[in-house]
PDB file of C-alpha atoms and ligand atoms in Angstrom:
ATOM      1  CA  MET M   1       0.007  -0.068  -0.161  1.00  0.00           C
ATOM      2  CA  THR M   2       1.609   3.569  -0.887  1.00  0.00           C
ATOM      3  CA  VAL M   3      -1.107   6.039   0.407  1.00  0.00           C
ATOM      4  CA  THR M   4      -2.361   5.675   3.628  1.00  0.00           C
ATOM      5  CA  ALA M   5      -5.223   7.574   5.375  1.00  0.00           C
ATOM      6  CA  GLN M   6      -5.336   8.597   9.156  1.00  0.00           C
ATOM      7  CA  ALA M   7      -8.624  10.113  10.498  1.00  0.00           C
ATOM      8  CA  ILE M   8      -8.335  13.464  12.777  1.00  0.00           C
ATOM      9  CA  PRO M   9     -11.407  14.329  14.619  1.00  0.00           C
ATOM     10  CA  MET M  10     -12.689  17.647  14.261  1.00  0.00           C
ATOM     11  CA  LEU M  11     -15.448  19.827  15.660  1.00  0.00           C
ATOM     12  CA  SER M  12     -17.959  17.543  17.480  1.00  0.00           C
ATOM     13  CA  ASP M  13     -18.408  14.824  14.811  1.00  0.00           C
ATOM     14  CA  ASN M  14     -16.251  15.288  11.837  1.00  0.00           C
ATOM     15  CA  TYR M  15     -13.444  13.662  10.231  1.00  0.00           C
ATOM     16  CA  SER M  16     -10.810  15.378   8.331  1.00  0.00           C
ATOM     17  CA  TRP M  17      -8.316  12.537   6.826  1.00  0.00           C
ATOM     18  CA  LEU M  18      -4.607  12.953   6.793  1.00  0.00           C
ATOM     19  CA  LEU M  19      -3.290  11.103   3.426  1.00  0.00           C
ATOM     20  CA  ILE M  20       0.369  10.074   3.147  1.00  0.00           C
ATOM     21  CA  ASP M  21       2.044   8.746   0.341  1.00  0.00           C
ATOM     22  CA  SER M  22       4.695   6.404   2.133  1.00  0.00           C
ATOM     23  CA  ALA M  23       6.743   6.193  -1.283  1.00  0.00           C
ATOM     24  CA  THR M  24       7.500  10.125  -1.443  1.00  0.00           C
ATOM     25  CA  GLY M  25       6.157  11.507   2.073  1.00  0.00           C
ATOM     26  CA  LYS M  26       3.718  13.780   0.314  1.00  0.00           C
ATOM     27  CA  THR M  27       0.717  14.568   2.261  1.00  0.00           C
ATOM     28  CA  GLY M  28      -2.905  15.738   1.722  1.00  0.00           C
ATOM     29  CA  ILE M  29      -5.628  16.735   4.265  1.00  0.00           C
ATOM     30  CA  VAL M  30      -9.149  16.369   3.558  1.00  0.00           C
ATOM     31  CA  ASP M  31     -11.625  18.485   4.461  1.00  0.00           C
ATOM     32  CA  PRO M  32     -10.095  20.331   7.411  1.00  0.00           C
ATOM     33  CA  ALA M  33     -13.017  21.968   9.377  1.00  0.00           C
ATOM     34  CA  GLU M  34     -10.418  23.325  11.976  1.00  0.00           C
ATOM     35  CA  THR M  35      -6.828  24.372  11.651  1.00  0.00           C
ATOM     36  CA  ARG M  36      -5.365  23.260  15.100  1.00  0.00           C
ATOM     37  CA  PRO M  37      -6.159  19.411  14.922  1.00  0.00           C
ATOM     38  CA  ALA M  38      -4.343  19.363  11.543  1.00  0.00           C
ATOM     39  CA  ILE M  39      -1.498  21.287  12.712  1.00  0.00           C
ATOM     40  CA  ALA M  40      -1.185  18.442  15.800  1.00  0.00           C
ATOM     41  CA  ALA M  41      -1.378  16.035  13.539  1.00  0.00           C
ATOM     42  CA  LEU M  42       1.370  16.966  11.065  1.00  0.00           C
ATOM     43  CA  GLU M  43       3.741  18.203  14.080  1.00  0.00           C
ATOM     44  CA  LYS M  44       3.317  14.991  15.593  1.00  0.00           C
ATOM     45  CA  LEU M  45       4.633  13.301  12.762  1.00  0.00           C
ATOM     46  CA  GLY M  46       7.150  15.915  11.866  1.00  0.00           C
ATOM     47  CA  LEU M  47       5.380  16.720   8.306  1.00  0.00           C
ATOM     48  CA  GLY M  48       4.604  19.681   6.369  1.00  0.00           C
ATOM     49  CA  LEU M  49       1.228  19.696   4.104  1.00  0.00           C
ATOM     50  CA  ASP M  50       1.434  19.594   0.234  1.00  0.00           C
ATOM     51  CA  TYR M  51      -2.332  19.384  -0.649  1.00  0.00           C
ATOM     52  CA  ILE M  52      -5.991  19.959   0.680  1.00  0.00           C
ATOM     53  CA  PHE M  53      -8.408  18.066  -0.851  1.00  0.00           C
ATOM     54  CA  LEU M  54     -12.021  19.437  -0.468  1.00  0.00           C
ATOM     55  CA  THR M  55     -15.200  17.368  -1.243  1.00  0.00           C
ATOM     56  CA  HIS M  56     -17.872  20.391  -0.812  1.00  0.00           C
ATOM     57  CA  HIS M  57     -18.290  23.950   0.577  1.00  0.00           C
ATOM     58  CA  HIS M  58     -20.104  23.310   3.947  1.00  0.00           C
ATOM     59  CA  PRO M  59     -18.201  25.517   6.679  1.00  0.00           C
ATOM     60  CA  ASP M  60     -17.492  22.140   8.522  1.00  0.00           C
ATOM     61  CA  HIS M  61     -15.335  20.854   5.686  1.00  0.00           C
ATOM     62  CA  ILE M  62     -13.621  23.924   4.773  1.00  0.00           C
ATOM     63  CA  GLY M  63     -13.143  26.122   7.963  1.00  0.00           C
ATOM     64  CA  GLY M  64      -9.267  25.231   8.396  1.00  0.00           C
ATOM     65  CA  VAL M  65      -8.503  25.884   4.970  1.00  0.00           C
ATOM     66  CA  ALA M  66      -7.239  29.612   5.072  1.00  0.00           C
ATOM     67  CA  LYS M  67      -4.997  29.226   7.945  1.00  0.00           C
ATOM     68  CA  LEU M  68      -3.506  26.005   6.711  1.00  0.00           C
ATOM     69  CA  VAL M  69      -2.666  27.605   3.156  1.00  0.00           C
ATOM     70  CA  GLU M  70      -1.096  30.560   5.226  1.00  0.00           C
ATOM     71  CA  MET M  71       1.207  28.250   7.266  1.00  0.00           C
ATOM     72  CA  TYR M  72       1.744  25.532   4.686  1.00  0.00           C
ATOM     73  CA  HIS M  73       1.298  26.765   1.312  1.00  0.00           C
ATOM     74  CA  PRO M  74      -0.582  23.379   0.246  1.00  0.00           C
ATOM     75  CA  LYS M  75      -2.290  23.168  -3.213  1.00  0.00           C
ATOM     76  CA  VAL M  76      -5.873  23.162  -2.618  1.00  0.00           C
ATOM     77  CA  VAL M  77      -7.793  20.731  -4.875  1.00  0.00           C
ATOM     78  CA  GLY M  78     -11.836  21.310  -5.227  1.00  0.00           C
ATOM     79  CA  ASN M  79     -14.599  20.950  -7.924  1.00  0.00           C
ATOM     80  CA  GLN M  80     -14.312  23.584 -10.467  1.00  0.00           C
ATOM     81  CA  ALA M  81     -18.083  24.085 -10.825  1.00  0.00           C
ATOM     82  CA  ASP M  82     -18.032  25.281  -7.060  1.00  0.00           C
ATOM     83  CA  ALA M  83     -15.221  27.231  -7.339  1.00  0.00           C
ATOM     84  CA  HIS M  84     -17.451  30.321  -6.566  1.00  0.00           C
ATOM     85  CA  ARG M  85     -18.347  28.956  -3.116  1.00  0.00           C
ATOM     86  CA  LEU M  86     -14.975  26.991  -2.142  1.00  0.00           C
ATOM     87  CA  PRO M  87     -11.818  28.466  -1.148  1.00  0.00           C
ATOM     88  CA  LYS M  88      -9.498  29.447  -3.775  1.00  0.00           C
ATOM     89  CA  LEU M  89      -8.481  26.551  -5.816  1.00  0.00           C
ATOM     90  CA  ASP M  90      -5.165  25.700  -7.355  1.00  0.00           C
ATOM     91  CA  ILE M  91      -6.084  22.651  -8.887  1.00  0.00           C
ATOM     92  CA  PRO M  92      -9.990  22.671 -10.127  1.00  0.00           C
ATOM     93  CA  VAL M  93     -11.121  19.388 -10.955  1.00  0.00           C
ATOM     94  CA  HIS M  94     -14.288  17.507 -12.437  1.00  0.00           C
ATOM     95  CA  GLU M  95     -15.445  14.101 -13.163  1.00  0.00           C
ATOM     96  CA  GLY M  96     -12.870  11.804 -14.132  1.00  0.00           C
ATOM     97  CA  SER M  97      -9.890  14.132 -13.191  1.00  0.00           C
ATOM     98  CA  LEU M  98      -6.707  12.429 -11.960  1.00  0.00           C
ATOM     99  CA  VAL M  99      -4.695  14.412  -9.346  1.00  0.00           C
ATOM    100  CA  ASP M 100      -0.997  13.332  -8.814  1.00  0.00           C
ATOM    101  CA  PHE M 101      -0.270  12.609  -5.393  1.00  0.00           C
ATOM    102  CA  GLY M 102       3.323  11.495  -4.963  1.00  0.00           C
ATOM    103  CA  ASN M 103       3.567   8.081  -6.505  1.00  0.00           C
ATOM    104  CA  ALA M 104      -0.233   7.917  -6.356  1.00  0.00           C
ATOM    105  CA  ARG M 105      -3.029   9.360  -8.100  1.00  0.00           C
ATOM    106  CA  LEU M 106      -6.507  10.298  -6.761  1.00  0.00           C
ATOM    107  CA  ARG M 107      -9.591   9.971  -9.231  1.00  0.00           C
ATOM    108  CA  VAL M 108     -12.269  12.322  -9.028  1.00  0.00           C
ATOM    109  CA  ILE M 109     -15.843  11.167  -9.030  1.00  0.00           C
ATOM    110  CA  GLU M 110     -18.756  13.803  -9.137  1.00  0.00           C
ATOM    111  CA  THR M 111     -21.243  12.797  -6.438  1.00  0.00           C
ATOM    112  CA  PRO M 112     -24.230  15.074  -6.393  1.00  0.00           C
ATOM    113  CA  GLY M 113     -26.635  14.988  -3.729  1.00  0.00           C
ATOM    114  CA  HIS M 114     -25.687  16.417  -0.265  1.00  0.00           C
ATOM    115  CA  THR M 115     -24.614  19.270  -2.455  1.00  0.00           C
ATOM    116  CA  LEU M 116     -24.831  19.780  -6.261  1.00  0.00           C
ATOM    117  CA  GLY M 117     -21.008  20.421  -6.230  1.00  0.00           C
ATOM    118  CA  HIS M 118     -20.082  17.364  -4.045  1.00  0.00           C
ATOM    119  CA  ILE M 119     -17.023  15.295  -5.373  1.00  0.00           C
ATOM    120  CA  SER M 120     -15.381  12.238  -3.953  1.00  0.00           C
ATOM    121  CA  TYR M 121     -11.934  10.920  -4.380  1.00  0.00           C
ATOM    122  CA  TYR M 122     -10.762   7.593  -4.951  1.00  0.00           C
ATOM    123  CA  ILE M 123      -6.988   6.357  -4.657  1.00  0.00           C
ATOM    124  CA  ALA M 124      -6.574   3.010  -6.158  1.00  0.00           C
ATOM    125  CA  ASP M 125      -3.110   2.736  -4.732  1.00  0.00           C
ATOM    126  CA  GLY M 126      -4.208   2.046  -0.919  1.00  0.00           C
ATOM    127  CA  GLY M 127      -7.806   1.190  -1.800  1.00  0.00           C
ATOM    128  CA  ILE M 128      -9.168   4.567  -0.175  1.00  0.00           C
ATOM    129  CA  LEU M 129     -12.471   5.942  -0.923  1.00  0.00           C
ATOM    130  CA  LEU M 130     -13.016   9.716   0.469  1.00  0.00           C
ATOM    131  CA  PRO M 131     -16.875  10.093   0.176  1.00  0.00           C
ATOM    132  CA  GLY M 132     -17.188  13.398   2.199  1.00  0.00           C
ATOM    133  CA  ASP M 133     -20.957  13.638   2.947  1.00  0.00           C
ATOM    134  CA  THR M 134     -22.044  11.626   0.317  1.00  0.00           C
ATOM    135  CA  LEU M 135     -21.641   8.117   1.986  1.00  0.00           C
ATOM    136  CA  PHE M 136     -21.347   7.438   5.683  1.00  0.00           C
ATOM    137  CA  SER M 137     -21.120   4.061   7.710  1.00  0.00           C
ATOM    138  CA  LEU M 138     -24.740   2.662   7.901  1.00  0.00           C
ATOM    139  CA  GLY M 139     -26.070   6.153   6.151  1.00  0.00           C
ATOM    140  CA  CYS M 140     -25.811   8.805   3.613  1.00  0.00           C
ATOM    141  CA  GLY M 141     -25.612  12.569   3.603  1.00  0.00           C
ATOM    142  CA  ARG M 142     -28.723  14.663   3.762  1.00  0.00           C
ATOM    143  CA  LEU M 143     -30.157  15.957   0.652  1.00  0.00           C
ATOM    144  CA  PHE M 144     -29.547  19.499   1.099  1.00  0.00           C
ATOM    145  CA  GLU M 145     -29.369  20.429  -2.549  1.00  0.00           C
ATOM    146  CA  GLY M 146     -29.739  17.369  -4.650  1.00  0.00           C
ATOM    147  CA  SER M 147     -32.891  14.962  -5.399  1.00  0.00           C
ATOM    148  CA  PRO M 148     -32.943  11.306  -4.324  1.00  0.00           C
ATOM    149  CA  ALA M 149     -32.045  10.217  -7.849  1.00  0.00           C
ATOM    150  CA  GLN M 150     -29.076  12.050  -7.897  1.00  0.00           C
ATOM    151  CA  MET M 151     -27.932  10.834  -4.484  1.00  0.00           C
ATOM    152  CA  PHE M 152     -28.799   7.327  -5.737  1.00  0.00           C
ATOM    153  CA  ASN M 153     -26.971   7.840  -8.730  1.00  0.00           C
ATOM    154  CA  SER M 154     -23.961   9.049  -6.878  1.00  0.00           C
ATOM    155  CA  ILE M 155     -24.016   6.218  -4.438  1.00  0.00           C
ATOM    156  CA  GLY M 156     -24.392   3.611  -7.268  1.00  0.00           C
ATOM    157  CA  LYS M 157     -20.861   5.376  -8.596  1.00  0.00           C
ATOM    158  CA  TYR M 158     -19.253   3.649  -6.005  1.00  0.00           C
ATOM    159  CA  GLY M 159     -20.353   0.185  -7.226  1.00  0.00           C
ATOM    160  CA  ASP M 160     -17.564  -0.806  -9.517  1.00  0.00           C
ATOM    161  CA  LEU M 161     -14.907  -0.336  -6.353  1.00  0.00           C
ATOM    162  CA  PRO M 162     -13.509  -3.294  -4.582  1.00  0.00           C
ATOM    163  CA  ASP M 163     -15.061  -4.584  -1.508  1.00  0.00           C
ATOM    164  CA  ASP M 164     -11.647  -4.152   0.573  1.00  0.00           C
ATOM    165  CA  THR M 165     -12.203  -0.409  -0.278  1.00  0.00           C
ATOM    166  CA  LEU M 166     -11.707   1.874   2.772  1.00  0.00           C
ATOM    167  CA  VAL M 167     -14.576   4.090   3.398  1.00  0.00           C
ATOM    168  CA  CYS M 168     -13.197   7.227   4.973  1.00  0.00           C
ATOM    169  CA  ALA M 169     -16.231   9.508   5.386  1.00  0.00           C
ATOM    170  CA  GLY M 170     -16.552  13.009   6.556  1.00  0.00           C
ATOM    171  CA  HIS M 171     -18.627  12.313   9.961  1.00  0.00           C
ATOM    172  CA  GLU M 172     -18.904   9.858  12.935  1.00  0.00           C
ATOM    173  CA  TYR M 173     -22.655   9.515  12.727  1.00  0.00           C
ATOM    174  CA  THR M 174     -22.640   5.581  12.982  1.00  0.00           C
ATOM    175  CA  SER M 175     -24.272   5.115  15.811  1.00  0.00           C
ATOM    176  CA  SER M 176     -27.226   6.954  15.159  1.00  0.00           C
ATOM    177  CA  ASN M 177     -27.336   5.644  11.455  1.00  0.00           C
ATOM    178  CA  ALA M 178     -27.037   1.890  13.215  1.00  0.00           C
ATOM    179  CA  ARG M 179     -30.420   2.709  15.225  1.00  0.00           C
ATOM    180  CA  PHE M 180     -32.336   3.633  12.074  1.00  0.00           C
ATOM    181  CA  ALA M 181     -30.647   0.967   9.758  1.00  0.00           C
ATOM    182  CA  LEU M 182     -32.005  -1.084  12.340  1.00  0.00           C
ATOM    183  CA  THR M 183     -35.501  -0.240  11.892  1.00  0.00           C
ATOM    184  CA  VAL M 184     -35.048  -0.886   8.058  1.00  0.00           C
ATOM    185  CA  GLU M 185     -33.698  -4.409   8.379  1.00  0.00           C
ATOM    186  CA  PRO M 186     -34.171  -5.682  11.560  1.00  0.00           C
ATOM    187  CA  GLU M 187     -33.089  -9.138  10.742  1.00  0.00           C
ATOM    188  CA  ASN M 188     -30.051  -8.238   8.871  1.00  0.00           C
ATOM    189  CA  GLN M 189     -27.344 -10.497  11.015  1.00  0.00           C
ATOM    190  CA  ALA M 190     -24.115  -8.407   9.355  1.00  0.00           C
ATOM    191  CA  LEU M 191     -25.758  -5.263  10.527  1.00  0.00           C
ATOM    192  CA  LEU M 192     -26.754  -6.260  14.011  1.00  0.00           C
ATOM    193  CA  ASP M 193     -23.012  -7.339  14.289  1.00  0.00           C
ATOM    194  CA  ARG M 194     -21.735  -4.230  12.876  1.00  0.00           C
ATOM    195  CA  ALA M 195     -24.106  -2.388  15.563  1.00  0.00           C
ATOM    196  CA  ARG M 196     -22.749  -4.172  18.339  1.00  0.00           C
ATOM    197  CA  GLN M 197     -19.276  -3.588  17.010  1.00  0.00           C
ATOM    198  CA  VAL M 198     -20.311   0.190  16.958  1.00  0.00           C
ATOM    199  CA  GLN M 199     -21.547   0.511  20.154  1.00  0.00           C
ATOM    200  CA  ILE M 200     -18.214  -1.255  21.699  1.00  0.00           C
ATOM    201  CA  LEU M 201     -15.893   1.185  19.475  1.00  0.00           C
ATOM    202  CA  ARG M 202     -17.879   4.379  20.485  1.00  0.00           C
ATOM    203  CA  GLY M 203     -17.983   3.097  24.140  1.00  0.00           C
ATOM    204  CA  MET M 204     -14.207   3.269  24.080  1.00  0.00           C
ATOM    205  CA  GLY M 205     -14.094   6.688  22.354  1.00  0.00           C
ATOM    206  CA  GLN M 206     -12.747   4.993  19.355  1.00  0.00           C
ATOM    207  CA  PRO M 207     -13.645   5.932  15.741  1.00  0.00           C
ATOM    208  CA  THR M 208     -16.033   3.559  13.707  1.00  0.00           C
ATOM    209  CA  LEU M 209     -14.188   4.489  10.343  1.00  0.00           C
ATOM    210  CA  PRO M 210     -12.714   3.420   8.134  1.00  0.00           C
ATOM    211  CA  VAL M 211     -15.058   0.527   7.267  1.00  0.00           C
ATOM    212  CA  THR M 212     -14.865  -1.732   4.046  1.00  0.00           C
ATOM    213  CA  LEU M 213     -17.393  -0.854   1.275  1.00  0.00           C
ATOM    214  CA  GLY M 214     -17.864  -4.560   1.322  1.00  0.00           C
ATOM    215  CA  GLU M 215     -19.017  -4.411   4.841  1.00  0.00           C
ATOM    216  CA  GLU M 216     -21.252  -1.273   4.009  1.00  0.00           C
ATOM    217  CA  ARG M 217     -22.612  -3.388   0.971  1.00  0.00           C
ATOM    218  CA  ALA M 218     -23.811  -5.741   3.461  1.00  0.00           C
ATOM    219  CA  THR M 219     -25.401  -3.544   6.162  1.00  0.00           C
ATOM    220  CA  ASN M 220     -25.625   0.064   4.878  1.00  0.00           C
ATOM    221  CA  PRO M 221     -29.759   0.368   3.686  1.00  0.00           C
ATOM    222  CA  PHE M 222     -28.966   3.376   1.299  1.00  0.00           C
ATOM    223  CA  ILE M 223     -26.410   1.147  -0.679  1.00  0.00           C
ATOM    224  CA  ARG M 224     -28.677  -1.976  -0.392  1.00  0.00           C
ATOM    225  CA  ALA M 225     -31.681   0.227  -1.612  1.00  0.00           C
ATOM    226  CA  LYS M 226     -32.596  -1.495  -5.105  1.00  0.00           C
ATOM    227  CA  ASP M 227     -34.209   1.543  -6.649  1.00  0.00           C
ATOM    228  CA  VAL M 228     -34.720   5.158  -6.431  1.00  0.00           C
ATOM    229  CA  GLU M 229     -38.179   4.791  -5.020  1.00  0.00           C
ATOM    230  CA  THR M 230     -36.858   2.493  -2.194  1.00  0.00           C
ATOM    231  CA  PHE M 231     -33.972   4.806  -1.668  1.00  0.00           C
ATOM    232  CA  ALA M 232     -36.351   8.081  -1.583  1.00  0.00           C
ATOM    233  CA  ARG M 233     -38.433   6.249   1.235  1.00  0.00           C
ATOM    234  CA  ILE M 234     -35.608   5.227   3.381  1.00  0.00           C
ATOM    235  CA  ARG M 235     -33.960   8.784   3.151  1.00  0.00           C
ATOM    236  CA  ALA M 236     -37.365  10.538   3.976  1.00  0.00           C
ATOM    237  CA  ALA M 237     -37.750   7.990   6.753  1.00  0.00           C
ATOM    238  CA  LYS M 238     -34.353   8.950   8.014  1.00  0.00           C
ATOM    239  CA  ASP M 239     -34.971  12.606   8.113  1.00  0.00           C
ATOM    240  CA  ASN M 240     -38.042  12.214   9.996  1.00  0.00           C
ATOM    241  CA  SER M 241     -36.337   9.743  12.569  1.00  0.00           C
TER     242      SER M 241
HETATM  243 ZN1   ZN B   1     -21.859  18.693   4.331  1.00  0.00          ZN
HETATM  244 FE1   FE B   2     -20.289  17.999   6.913  1.00  0.00          FE
END
């Protein structure tokens, strides 16, 4: 594995992700909500910061960018189409863009739904998916701007990624997602097992992420929804839960 991803907890339930290309020592941070935890993580490892990768424009994903840019002068990567509401982009990207990151590359997947300009990143070398607020463990993002059909289609775009892909999502929502998922599939044994594991991890103050895409395929009601109608119904039920 060339690229590794490490969760940096921010705010009350956000995860920013520290990416390191072990071959070259290049570093990147995904969606820094805050500055201090990012600096602490970098300083602990004695690293600078080469890139910031943004999934969408919400304040809890970009709040730390300005200060980090001032301190480390990283290149900021984000969706070209959302440039008007993102921090200043050095590398504007779109569907299918490949961003060099040391010896590895990040592939951009446009995933509208949570916001219309939301993008995800996939790193084949390391098997890492950075879905931002599109996909969570046992859940998916709220539809602030997009339609259920758009979100269903966006999550479907992860369909060709391998089962052992590590899902490095933007929030620790897994406990409440598990409670809701169990109302959808109360007898799903994989989900029951995951819910118990999540309870133990959170009890110890540990993150429930990353989780594999294979595990999510067995447990996440939003991935398991067979059609848009089912997806829309589950999303509406979660909004009202
Ligand atoms: Zn968001
Ligand atoms: Fe968020």
